[in-house]
PDB file of C-alpha atoms in Angstrom:
ATOM      1  CA  MET A   1      95.384 -73.613  -2.057  1.00 76.00           C
ATOM      2  CA  SER A   2      92.687 -71.544  -3.865  1.00 95.00           C
ATOM      3  CA  LEU A   3      91.977 -70.994  -7.603  1.00 98.00           C
ATOM      4  CA  SER A   4      93.071 -67.635  -9.111  1.00 98.00           C
ATOM      5  CA  LEU A   5      92.121 -66.512 -12.744  1.00 98.00           C
ATOM      6  CA  ASN A   6      95.341 -65.171 -14.461  1.00 98.00           C
ATOM      7  CA  GLN A   7      93.823 -62.230 -16.604  1.00 97.00           C
ATOM      8  CA  TRP A   8      95.483 -63.330 -19.776  1.00 98.00           C
ATOM      9  CA  THR A   9      93.395 -66.450 -19.935  1.00 98.00           C
ATOM     10  CA  THR A  10      90.360 -64.213 -20.526  1.00 98.00           C
ATOM     11  CA  ARG A  11      92.483 -61.774 -22.513  1.00 97.00           C
ATOM     12  CA  ARG A  12      89.389 -59.967 -23.838  1.00 97.00           C
ATOM     13  CA  TRP A  13      88.213 -58.931 -20.428  1.00 98.00           C
ATOM     14  CA  SER A  14      89.266 -55.667 -18.908  1.00 98.00           C
ATOM     15  CA  VAL A  15      90.330 -55.446 -15.320  1.00 98.00           C
ATOM     16  CA  ALA A  16      86.606 -54.482 -14.432  1.00 98.00           C
ATOM     17  CA  GLU A  17      85.139 -57.350 -16.499  1.00 98.00           C
ATOM     18  CA  ALA A  18      87.788 -59.778 -14.978  1.00 98.00           C
ATOM     19  CA  VAL A  19      87.193 -58.771 -11.376  1.00 98.00           C
ATOM     20  CA  ASP A  20      83.389 -59.084 -12.108  1.00 98.00           C
ATOM     21  CA  GLY A  21      83.775 -62.577 -13.551  1.00 98.00           C
ATOM     22  CA  CYS A  22      85.936 -63.747 -10.752  1.00 98.00           C
ATOM     23  CA  VAL A  23      83.093 -62.683  -8.372  1.00 98.00           C
ATOM     24  CA  ARG A  24      80.347 -64.402 -10.526  1.00 97.00           C
ATOM     25  CA  HIS A  25      82.339 -67.584 -10.650  1.00 98.00           C
ATOM     26  CA  GLY A  26      83.318 -67.613  -6.851  1.00 97.00           C
ATOM     27  CA  LEU A  27      86.921 -67.156  -7.169  1.00 98.00           C
ATOM     28  CA  GLU A  28      88.687 -65.394  -4.420  1.00 97.00           C
ATOM     29  CA  ALA A  29      91.949 -64.210  -6.360  1.00 98.00           C
ATOM     30  CA  ILE A  30      92.996 -62.646  -9.741  1.00 98.00           C
ATOM     31  CA  GLY A  31      96.339 -62.488 -11.439  1.00 98.00           C
ATOM     32  CA  LEU A  32      96.724 -59.159 -13.117  1.00 98.00           C
ATOM     33  CA  TRP A  33      98.647 -57.813 -16.157  1.00 98.00           C
ATOM     34  CA  ARG A  34     100.318 -54.434 -16.044  1.00 98.00           C
ATOM     35  CA  GLU A  35      98.776 -53.589 -19.671  1.00 98.00           C
ATOM     36  CA  LYS A  36      95.346 -54.248 -18.467  1.00 98.00           C
ATOM     37  CA  VAL A  37      95.979 -52.306 -15.351  1.00 98.00           C
ATOM     38  CA  ALA A  38      97.283 -49.403 -17.181  1.00 98.00           C
ATOM     39  CA  GLU A  39      94.256 -49.271 -19.543  1.00 98.00           C
ATOM     40  CA  GLN A  40      91.831 -49.504 -16.455  1.00 98.00           C
ATOM     41  CA  GLY A  41      94.091 -47.040 -14.574  1.00 98.00           C
ATOM     42  CA  LEU A  42      95.974 -48.172 -11.488  1.00 98.00           C
ATOM     43  CA  ALA A  43      93.895 -46.349  -8.916  1.00 98.00           C
ATOM     44  CA  GLU A  44      90.642 -47.727 -10.476  1.00 98.00           C
ATOM     45  CA  SER A  45      91.998 -51.248 -10.700  1.00 98.00           C
ATOM     46  CA  VAL A  46      92.964 -51.078  -7.013  1.00 98.00           C
ATOM     47  CA  LYS A  47      89.498 -49.847  -6.184  1.00 98.00           C
ATOM     48  CA  LEU A  48      87.828 -52.480  -8.117  1.00 98.00           C
ATOM     49  CA  VAL A  49      89.823 -55.409  -6.602  1.00 98.00           C
ATOM     50  CA  ARG A  50      89.382 -54.235  -3.080  1.00 98.00           C
ATOM     51  CA  ALA A  51      85.594 -53.617  -3.563  1.00 98.00           C
ATOM     52  CA  ALA A  52      85.290 -57.240  -4.740  1.00 98.00           C
ATOM     53  CA  GLY A  53      87.254 -58.676  -1.851  1.00 98.00           C
ATOM     54  CA  LEU A  54      89.750 -60.309  -4.215  1.00 98.00           C
ATOM     55  CA  ARG A  55      93.376 -61.178  -3.593  1.00 98.00           C
ATOM     56  CA  VAL A  56      96.005 -60.113  -6.249  1.00 98.00           C
ATOM     57  CA  SER A  57      97.792 -63.283  -6.675  1.00 98.00           C
ATOM     58  CA  SER A  58     100.352 -61.832  -9.039  1.00 98.00           C
ATOM     59  CA  LEU A  59     101.179 -59.009 -11.027  1.00 98.00           C
ATOM     60  CA  CYS A  60     102.699 -59.702 -14.634  1.00 98.00           C
ATOM     61  CA  ARG A  61     105.060 -58.781 -15.461  1.00 97.00           C
ATOM     62  CA  GLY A  62     108.450 -57.260 -14.650  1.00 97.00           C
ATOM     63  CA  GLY A  63     111.802 -58.298 -16.100  1.00 96.00           C
ATOM     64  CA  PHE A  64     113.405 -58.002 -19.518  1.00 97.00           C
ATOM     65  CA  LEU A  65     116.494 -57.112 -17.996  1.00 96.00           C
ATOM     66  CA  THR A  66     119.141 -58.267 -20.222  1.00 95.00           C
ATOM     67  CA  ALA A  67     119.239 -55.704 -23.053  1.00 86.00           C
ATOM     68  CA  GLY A  68     122.163 -54.108 -20.874  1.00 85.00           C
ATOM     69  CA  GLY A  69     124.309 -56.744 -22.169  1.00 84.00           C
ATOM     70  CA  LEU A  70     124.417 -54.770 -25.442  1.00 85.00           C
ATOM     71  CA  PRO A  71     128.004 -53.040 -25.894  1.00 86.00           C
ATOM     72  CA  GLY A  72     128.512 -49.471 -25.125  1.00 89.00           C
ATOM     73  CA  GLU A  73     126.232 -46.542 -24.569  1.00 90.00           C
ATOM     74  CA  GLU A  74     123.387 -48.483 -26.200  1.00 87.00           C
ATOM     75  CA  GLY A  75     123.674 -51.139 -23.382  1.00 90.00           C
ATOM     76  CA  ARG A  76     124.059 -48.878 -20.518  1.00 92.00           C
ATOM     77  CA  THR A  77     121.017 -46.844 -21.641  1.00 94.00           C
ATOM     78  CA  ALA A  78     118.884 -49.997 -22.190  1.00 92.00           C
ATOM     79  CA  PHE A  79     119.827 -51.208 -18.605  1.00 94.00           C
ATOM     80  CA  ALA A  80     118.751 -47.931 -16.986  1.00 96.00           C
ATOM     81  CA  ARG A  81     115.448 -47.963 -18.827  1.00 96.00           C
ATOM     82  CA  ALA A  82     114.866 -51.448 -17.689  1.00 96.00           C
ATOM     83  CA  LEU A  83     115.562 -50.633 -14.104  1.00 97.00           C
ATOM     84  CA  GLU A  84     113.348 -47.698 -14.199  1.00 98.00           C
ATOM     85  CA  ASP A  85     110.403 -49.485 -15.728  1.00 98.00           C
ATOM     86  CA  ASN A  86     110.920 -52.347 -13.148  1.00 98.00           C
ATOM     87  CA  ARG A  87     110.885 -49.890 -10.338  1.00 98.00           C
ATOM     88  CA  ARG A  88     107.552 -48.659 -11.724  1.00 98.00           C
ATOM     89  CA  ALA A  89     106.280 -52.298 -11.810  1.00 98.00           C
ATOM     90  CA  ILE A  90     107.204 -52.893  -8.170  1.00 98.00           C
ATOM     91  CA  ASP A  91     105.374 -49.637  -7.140  1.00 98.00           C
ATOM     92  CA  GLU A  92     102.248 -50.829  -8.999  1.00 98.00           C
ATOM     93  CA  ALA A  93     102.515 -54.330  -7.399  1.00 98.00           C
ATOM     94  CA  ALA A  94     102.788 -52.549  -4.017  1.00 98.00           C
ATOM     95  CA  GLU A  95      99.681 -50.368  -4.751  1.00 98.00           C
ATOM     96  CA  LEU A  96      97.896 -53.521  -5.583  1.00 98.00           C
ATOM     97  CA  SER A  97      98.796 -55.460  -2.667  1.00 98.00           C
ATOM     98  CA  ALA A  98     100.173 -58.145  -5.222  1.00 98.00           C
ATOM     99  CA  ALA A  99     101.531 -61.425  -3.542  1.00 98.00           C
ATOM    100  CA  CYS A 100     104.374 -61.114  -5.971  1.00 98.00           C
ATOM    101  CA  LEU A 101     105.630 -59.487  -9.110  1.00 98.00           C
ATOM    102  CA  VAL A 102     106.484 -62.167 -11.838  1.00 98.00           C
ATOM    103  CA  MET A 103     109.799 -61.591 -13.430  1.00 98.00           C
ATOM    104  CA  VAL A 104     110.319 -62.599 -17.070  1.00 98.00           C
ATOM    105  CA  VAL A 105     113.969 -61.800 -17.038  1.00 98.00           C
ATOM    106  CA  GLY A 106     114.574 -61.465 -20.808  1.00 97.00           C
ATOM    107  CA  GLY A 107     116.617 -63.200 -23.577  1.00 97.00           C
ATOM    108  CA  LEU A 108     119.722 -62.663 -25.491  1.00 96.00           C
ATOM    109  CA  PRO A 109     120.501 -58.928 -25.686  1.00 95.00           C
ATOM    110  CA  GLY A 110     119.020 -57.425 -28.687  1.00 93.00           C
ATOM    111  CA  VAL A 111     116.945 -60.424 -29.629  1.00 94.00           C
ATOM    112  CA  ARG A 112     113.307 -59.214 -29.716  1.00 92.00           C
ATOM    113  CA  PRO A 113     110.363 -61.510 -28.611  1.00 92.00           C
ATOM    114  CA  GLY A 114     108.820 -63.277 -31.537  1.00 88.00           C
ATOM    115  CA  GLU A 115     110.875 -61.390 -34.174  1.00 91.00           C
ATOM    116  CA  ALA A 116     113.513 -62.577 -36.563  1.00 92.00           C
ATOM    117  CA  LEU A 117     117.034 -62.072 -35.580  1.00 92.00           C
ATOM    118  CA  PRO A 118     118.242 -58.560 -36.323  1.00 88.00           C
ATOM    119  CA  ALA A 119     121.113 -58.227 -39.089  1.00 84.00           C
ATOM    120  CA  GLY A 120     123.303 -56.884 -36.315  1.00 78.00           C
ATOM    121  CA  GLY A 121     122.861 -55.397 -32.740  1.00 82.00           C
ATOM    122  CA  PHE A 122     122.527 -58.684 -30.683  1.00 90.00           C
ATOM    123  CA  THR A 123     124.803 -60.790 -28.843  1.00 92.00           C
ATOM    124  CA  ARG A 124     125.132 -64.719 -28.445  1.00 94.00           C
ATOM    125  CA  ASP A 125     126.640 -64.315 -24.993  1.00 94.00           C
ATOM    126  CA  LEU A 126     124.213 -66.286 -22.852  1.00 97.00           C
ATOM    127  CA  ALA A 127     126.250 -66.507 -19.784  1.00 96.00           C
ATOM    128  CA  GLY A 128     126.855 -62.673 -20.075  1.00 95.00           C
ATOM    129  CA  ALA A 129     123.002 -62.219 -20.236  1.00 96.00           C
ATOM    130  CA  ARG A 130     122.511 -64.323 -17.037  1.00 97.00           C
ATOM    131  CA  GLU A 131     125.149 -62.150 -15.418  1.00 96.00           C
ATOM    132  CA  GLN A 132     123.071 -59.126 -16.474  1.00 95.00           C
ATOM    133  CA  VAL A 133     120.099 -60.600 -14.833  1.00 97.00           C
ATOM    134  CA  ALA A 134     121.969 -61.023 -11.591  1.00 97.00           C
ATOM    135  CA  GLU A 135     123.276 -57.496 -11.790  1.00 96.00           C
ATOM    136  CA  ALA A 136     119.736 -56.149 -12.127  1.00 97.00           C
ATOM    137  CA  LEU A 137     118.319 -58.200  -9.338  1.00 98.00           C
ATOM    138  CA  ALA A 138     121.021 -56.874  -6.853  1.00 98.00           C
ATOM    139  CA  GLU A 139     119.669 -53.374  -7.839  1.00 97.00           C
ATOM    140  CA  LEU A 140     115.886 -54.266  -7.599  1.00 98.00           C
ATOM    141  CA  ALA A 141     115.601 -56.783  -4.805  1.00 98.00           C
ATOM    142  CA  PRO A 142     116.232 -54.120  -1.969  1.00 98.00           C
ATOM    143  CA  TYR A 143     113.873 -51.572  -3.746  1.00 98.00           C
ATOM    144  CA  ALA A 144     111.172 -54.184  -3.736  1.00 98.00           C
ATOM    145  CA  GLY A 145     111.888 -55.247  -0.031  1.00 98.00           C
ATOM    146  CA  GLU A 146     111.476 -51.600   1.040  1.00 98.00           C
ATOM    147  CA  ARG A 147     107.901 -51.783  -0.551  1.00 98.00           C
ATOM    148  CA  GLY A 148     106.935 -55.141   0.607  1.00 98.00           C
ATOM    149  CA  VAL A 149     106.970 -56.723  -2.803  1.00 98.00           C
ATOM    150  CA  LYS A 150     108.406 -60.066  -3.585  1.00 98.00           C
ATOM    151  CA  LEU A 151     110.121 -60.495  -6.847  1.00 98.00           C
ATOM    152  CA  ALA A 152     109.148 -63.936  -8.471  1.00 98.00           C
ATOM    153  CA  LEU A 153     111.757 -65.135 -10.963  1.00 98.00           C
ATOM    154  CA  GLU A 154     110.040 -67.269 -13.676  1.00 98.00           C
ATOM    155  CA  PRO A 155     111.961 -69.734 -15.480  1.00 98.00           C
ATOM    156  CA  LEU A 156     110.579 -70.453 -19.070  1.00 98.00           C
ATOM    157  CA  HIS A 157     110.803 -73.470 -21.284  1.00 98.00           C
ATOM    158  CA  PRO A 158     114.141 -73.510 -23.057  1.00 98.00           C
ATOM    159  CA  ILE A 159     112.328 -72.729 -26.497  1.00 97.00           C
ATOM    160  CA  TYR A 160     111.948 -69.237 -25.062  1.00 97.00           C
ATOM    161  CA  CYS A 161     115.612 -68.817 -24.014  1.00 98.00           C
ATOM    162  CA  PRO A 162     116.601 -66.712 -27.166  1.00 97.00           C
ATOM    163  CA  ASP A 163     113.987 -63.924 -26.798  1.00 96.00           C
ATOM    164  CA  ARG A 164     112.260 -64.127 -23.375  1.00 97.00           C
ATOM    165  CA  ALA A 165     114.030 -65.978 -20.569  1.00 98.00           C
ATOM    166  CA  VAL A 166     117.721 -66.988 -20.289  1.00 98.00           C
ATOM    167  CA  LEU A 167     116.595 -68.814 -17.041  1.00 98.00           C
ATOM    168  CA  SER A 168     115.144 -72.026 -18.283  1.00 98.00           C
ATOM    169  CA  THR A 169     114.933 -74.159 -15.175  1.00 98.00           C
ATOM    170  CA  LEU A 170     113.664 -73.906 -11.577  1.00 98.00           C
ATOM    171  CA  GLY A 171     117.113 -74.703 -10.440  1.00 98.00           C
ATOM    172  CA  GLN A 172     118.603 -71.545 -12.118  1.00 98.00           C
ATOM    173  CA  ALA A 173     115.930 -69.332 -10.897  1.00 98.00           C
ATOM    174  CA  LEU A 174     116.332 -70.507  -7.311  1.00 98.00           C
ATOM    175  CA  GLU A 175     120.244 -70.082  -7.494  1.00 98.00           C
ATOM    176  CA  LEU A 176     119.647 -66.375  -8.298  1.00 98.00           C
ATOM    177  CA  SER A 177     117.245 -65.965  -5.482  1.00 98.00           C
ATOM    178  CA  LEU A 178     119.076 -67.435  -2.727  1.00 98.00           C
ATOM    179  CA  PRO A 179     121.329 -64.425  -1.880  1.00 97.00           C
ATOM    180  CA  TYR A 180     118.187 -62.525  -0.948  1.00 98.00           C
ATOM    181  CA  PRO A 181     115.540 -62.981   1.934  1.00 97.00           C
ATOM    182  CA  GLN A 182     112.778 -65.079   0.707  1.00 96.00           C
ATOM    183  CA  GLU A 183     110.382 -62.257   1.289  1.00 96.00           C
ATOM    184  CA  GLN A 184     112.123 -60.236  -1.362  1.00 98.00           C
ATOM    185  CA  VAL A 185     112.930 -62.807  -3.957  1.00 98.00           C
ATOM    186  CA  GLY A 186     111.254 -66.020  -4.944  1.00 98.00           C
ATOM    187  CA  VAL A 187     110.485 -68.266  -7.843  1.00 99.00           C
ATOM    188  CA  VAL A 188     107.434 -69.254  -9.963  1.00 98.00           C
ATOM    189  CA  VAL A 189     106.673 -72.973 -10.655  1.00 99.00           C
ATOM    190  CA  ASP A 190     104.689 -72.767 -14.059  1.00 98.00           C
ATOM    191  CA  THR A 191     103.819 -76.444 -15.192  1.00 98.00           C
ATOM    192  CA  PHE A 192     103.992 -75.435 -18.878  1.00 98.00           C
ATOM    193  CA  HIS A 193     107.581 -74.326 -18.480  1.00 98.00           C
ATOM    194  CA  VAL A 194     108.993 -76.915 -16.070  1.00 98.00           C
ATOM    195  CA  TRP A 195     107.103 -80.071 -16.386  1.00 98.00           C
ATOM    196  CA  TRP A 196     109.982 -81.686 -18.532  1.00 98.00           C
ATOM    197  CA  ASP A 197     112.694 -80.879 -16.034  1.00 98.00           C
ATOM    198  CA  PRO A 198     114.275 -84.074 -14.624  1.00 98.00           C
ATOM    199  CA  ARG A 199     115.427 -82.156 -11.612  1.00 98.00           C
ATOM    200  CA  LEU A 200     111.968 -80.665 -11.048  1.00 98.00           C
ATOM    201  CA  PHE A 201     110.826 -82.389  -7.917  1.00 98.00           C
ATOM    202  CA  GLU A 202     114.269 -82.138  -6.244  1.00 98.00           C
ATOM    203  CA  ASP A 203     114.145 -78.284  -6.941  1.00 98.00           C
ATOM    204  CA  VAL A 204     110.740 -77.734  -5.825  1.00 98.00           C
ATOM    205  CA  ALA A 205     111.656 -79.302  -2.541  1.00 98.00           C
ATOM    206  CA  ARG A 206     114.731 -77.226  -2.316  1.00 98.00           C
ATOM    207  CA  ALA A 207     112.853 -74.020  -3.048  1.00 98.00           C
ATOM    208  CA  GLY A 208     110.314 -74.560  -0.282  1.00 98.00           C
ATOM    209  CA  ARG A 209     108.603 -71.207   0.876  1.00 96.00           C
ATOM    210  CA  ARG A 210     110.465 -69.493  -1.917  1.00 98.00           C
ATOM    211  CA  ILE A 211     107.830 -70.626  -4.221  1.00 98.00           C
ATOM    212  CA  ALA A 212     106.065 -67.460  -4.827  1.00 98.00           C
ATOM    213  CA  SER A 213     103.564 -68.433  -7.340  1.00 98.00           C
ATOM    214  CA  TYR A 214     102.170 -71.794  -8.751  1.00 98.00           C
ATOM    215  CA  GLN A 215     100.789 -71.352 -12.304  1.00 98.00           C
ATOM    216  CA  VAL A 216      99.030 -74.112 -14.184  1.00 98.00           C
ATOM    217  CA  CYS A 217      98.193 -74.776 -17.704  1.00 98.00           C
ATOM    218  CA  ASP A 218      98.882 -77.726 -20.030  1.00 98.00           C
ATOM    219  CA  TYR A 219     101.642 -78.374 -22.678  1.00 98.00           C
ATOM    220  CA  LEU A 220      99.982 -79.124 -26.091  1.00 98.00           C
ATOM    221  CA  HIS A 221     101.218 -81.569 -28.655  1.00 98.00           C
ATOM    222  CA  PRO A 222     102.097 -80.831 -31.316  1.00 97.00           C
ATOM    223  CA  LEU A 223     102.761 -77.083 -30.535  1.00 97.00           C
ATOM    224  CA  PRO A 224     101.125 -74.591 -32.880  1.00 96.00           C
ATOM    225  CA  GLU A 225     103.343 -72.666 -35.299  1.00 95.00           C
ATOM    226  CA  ASP A 226     103.394 -69.857 -32.781  1.00 95.00           C
ATOM    227  CA  VAL A 227     104.800 -71.700 -29.763  1.00 95.00           C
ATOM    228  CA  LEU A 228     103.836 -68.809 -27.484  1.00 96.00           C
ATOM    229  CA  LEU A 229     100.358 -70.077 -28.012  1.00 97.00           C
ATOM    230  CA  GLY A 230     101.102 -73.613 -27.201  1.00 97.00           C
ATOM    231  CA  ARG A 231      99.290 -73.505 -23.605  1.00 98.00           C
ATOM    232  CA  GLY A 232      96.122 -75.551 -23.322  1.00 98.00           C
ATOM    233  CA  MET A 233      93.501 -76.022 -20.685  1.00 98.00           C
ATOM    234  CA  MET A 234      94.515 -78.537 -18.005  1.00 98.00           C
ATOM    235  CA  GLY A 235      93.872 -82.172 -19.406  1.00 98.00           C
ATOM    236  CA  ASP A 236      94.148 -81.186 -23.064  1.00 98.00           C
ATOM    237  CA  GLY A 237      97.899 -81.898 -23.150  1.00 98.00           C
ATOM    238  CA  VAL A 238     100.828 -84.031 -21.897  1.00 98.00           C
ATOM    239  CA  ILE A 239     101.319 -82.854 -18.406  1.00 98.00           C
ATOM    240  CA  ASP A 240     100.784 -85.040 -15.170  1.00 97.00           C
ATOM    241  CA  PHE A 241      99.495 -82.298 -12.789  1.00 97.00           C
ATOM    242  CA  ARG A 242      99.000 -84.467  -9.774  1.00 96.00           C
ATOM    243  CA  PRO A 243     102.672 -85.174  -8.698  1.00 97.00           C
ATOM    244  CA  ILE A 244     103.740 -81.546  -9.459  1.00 98.00           C
ATOM    245  CA  THR A 245     100.688 -80.153  -7.286  1.00 97.00           C
ATOM    246  CA  GLN A 246     101.601 -82.570  -4.375  1.00 97.00           C
ATOM    247  CA  ALA A 247     105.205 -81.606  -4.656  1.00 98.00           C
ATOM    248  CA  VAL A 248     104.326 -77.886  -4.418  1.00 98.00           C
ATOM    249  CA  LEU A 249     102.006 -78.430  -1.530  1.00 97.00           C
ATOM    250  CA  ALA A 250     104.784 -80.638   0.198  1.00 98.00           C
ATOM    251  CA  ALA A 251     107.203 -77.642  -0.175  1.00 98.00           C
ATOM    252  CA  GLY A 252     105.045 -75.578   2.016  1.00 97.00           C
ATOM    253  CA  TYR A 253     103.286 -73.481  -0.864  1.00 97.00           C
ATOM    254  CA  ALA A 254      99.925 -72.138   0.582  1.00 95.00           C
ATOM    255  CA  GLY A 255      99.094 -69.497  -1.879  1.00 96.00           C
ATOM    256  CA  ASP A 256      96.763 -69.250  -4.914  1.00 98.00           C
ATOM    257  CA  VAL A 257      96.968 -71.518  -7.975  1.00 98.00           C
ATOM    258  CA  GLU A 258      96.802 -69.339 -11.099  1.00 98.00           C
ATOM    259  CA  VAL A 259      95.517 -70.544 -14.430  1.00 98.00           C
ATOM    260  CA  GLU A 260      97.421 -68.834 -17.131  1.00 98.00           C
ATOM    261  CA  ILE A 261      96.665 -69.833 -20.607  1.00 98.00           C
ATOM    262  CA  PHE A 262      97.999 -68.321 -23.924  1.00 98.00           C
ATOM    263  CA  ASN A 263      95.884 -69.926 -26.620  1.00 98.00           C
ATOM    264  CA  ALA A 264      94.203 -68.415 -29.610  1.00 98.00           C
ATOM    265  CA  ASP A 265      91.036 -70.706 -29.208  1.00 98.00           C
ATOM    266  CA  VAL A 266      90.648 -69.966 -25.665  1.00 98.00           C
ATOM    267  CA  TRP A 267      90.890 -66.324 -26.210  1.00 98.00           C
ATOM    268  CA  ALA A 268      88.188 -66.475 -28.831  1.00 98.00           C
ATOM    269  CA  ALA A 269      85.854 -68.544 -26.654  1.00 98.00           C
ATOM    270  CA  ASP A 270      83.227 -67.032 -24.372  1.00 98.00           C
ATOM    271  CA  PRO A 271      85.263 -65.841 -21.286  1.00 98.00           C
ATOM    272  CA  ASP A 272      82.557 -67.219 -18.882  1.00 98.00           C
ATOM    273  CA  GLU A 273      82.558 -70.580 -20.509  1.00 98.00           C
ATOM    274  CA  VAL A 274      86.381 -70.595 -20.234  1.00 98.00           C
ATOM    275  CA  VAL A 275      86.328 -69.691 -16.382  1.00 98.00           C
ATOM    276  CA  ALA A 276      83.729 -72.495 -15.867  1.00 98.00           C
ATOM    277  CA  THR A 277      85.817 -75.015 -17.707  1.00 98.00           C
ATOM    278  CA  MET A 278      88.906 -73.804 -15.794  1.00 98.00           C
ATOM    279  CA  ARG A 279      87.153 -74.419 -12.434  1.00 97.00           C
ATOM    280  CA  ALA A 280      86.129 -77.879 -13.428  1.00 97.00           C
ATOM    281  CA  ARG A 281      89.526 -78.881 -14.737  1.00 97.00           C
ATOM    282  CA  TYR A 282      91.266 -77.468 -11.707  1.00 98.00           C
ATOM    283  CA  GLU A 283      89.182 -79.784  -9.416  1.00 96.00           C
ATOM    284  CA  ASP A 284      89.333 -82.770 -11.721  1.00 97.00           C
ATOM    285  CA  VAL A 285      92.984 -82.509 -13.140  1.00 97.00           C
ATOM    286  CA  VAL A 286      94.989 -80.335 -11.150  1.00 97.00           C
ATOM    287  CA  LEU A 287      93.853 -81.524  -7.646  1.00 94.00           C
ATOM    288  CA  ALA A 288      93.211 -85.076  -9.078  1.00 82.00           C
ATOM    289  CA  ALA A 289      93.309 -87.849  -6.155  1.00 65.00           C
ATOM    290  CA  PRO A 290      95.705 -90.450  -6.496  1.00 64.00           C
TER     291      PRO A 290
END
């Protein structure tokens, strides 16, 4: 495995700055975000990455497929828009030769990330939302396969189930992936989201080569008021990384290991210092010897 910088860890950096930072710090791969790629320009981003000799370990993110669960015309329109946006994301991932397109599948229909519940216009139908994800995947997986892109379903910690991901466990994501060739649909193992799961090691072994991305960061305690920013540098929280890393390796994963951190203090720090710390913690914490 090789270390990759997920671009959101150094959020202030543009694609050009992040690519340059990876080269300076001796990294071989970068995980890109669509917003940053759009700011830089897709063609320019492709040019920068290739000129630097970097791999794109992932493109984040596709998904948010559940709005189609709203009733009537509103739901049908939302579903069509979601499919259209995800096809664009797949095309972008293909242009970047990304190892996978990370799919954050969406929360309850009508519930917006980080916002208070609307007075109306949302549903509590969790099972229906999960069915909507499966329906969208049936549309998108063949499209991705034709373009050589692997969709990587990312389960998120249950605290994000209402507004970001109705898939909360690796097992749930894996079950959705199984009807498709592993070249088309895989899963993400993100330590922040899955460290707590009592079935984690069983499901990692079951996933095998369907593991499309291994992302690492720590789970801080106590969590900040904005729980989205509760990710910390490895070693600053409660996760025991060594057994998870060993399980992912034993499952056959040989891809890059992305460090993806959402944290206000990390974002405010000097990005070069963040990457230097990231490299040291990767060696000392993520790859820690028994």
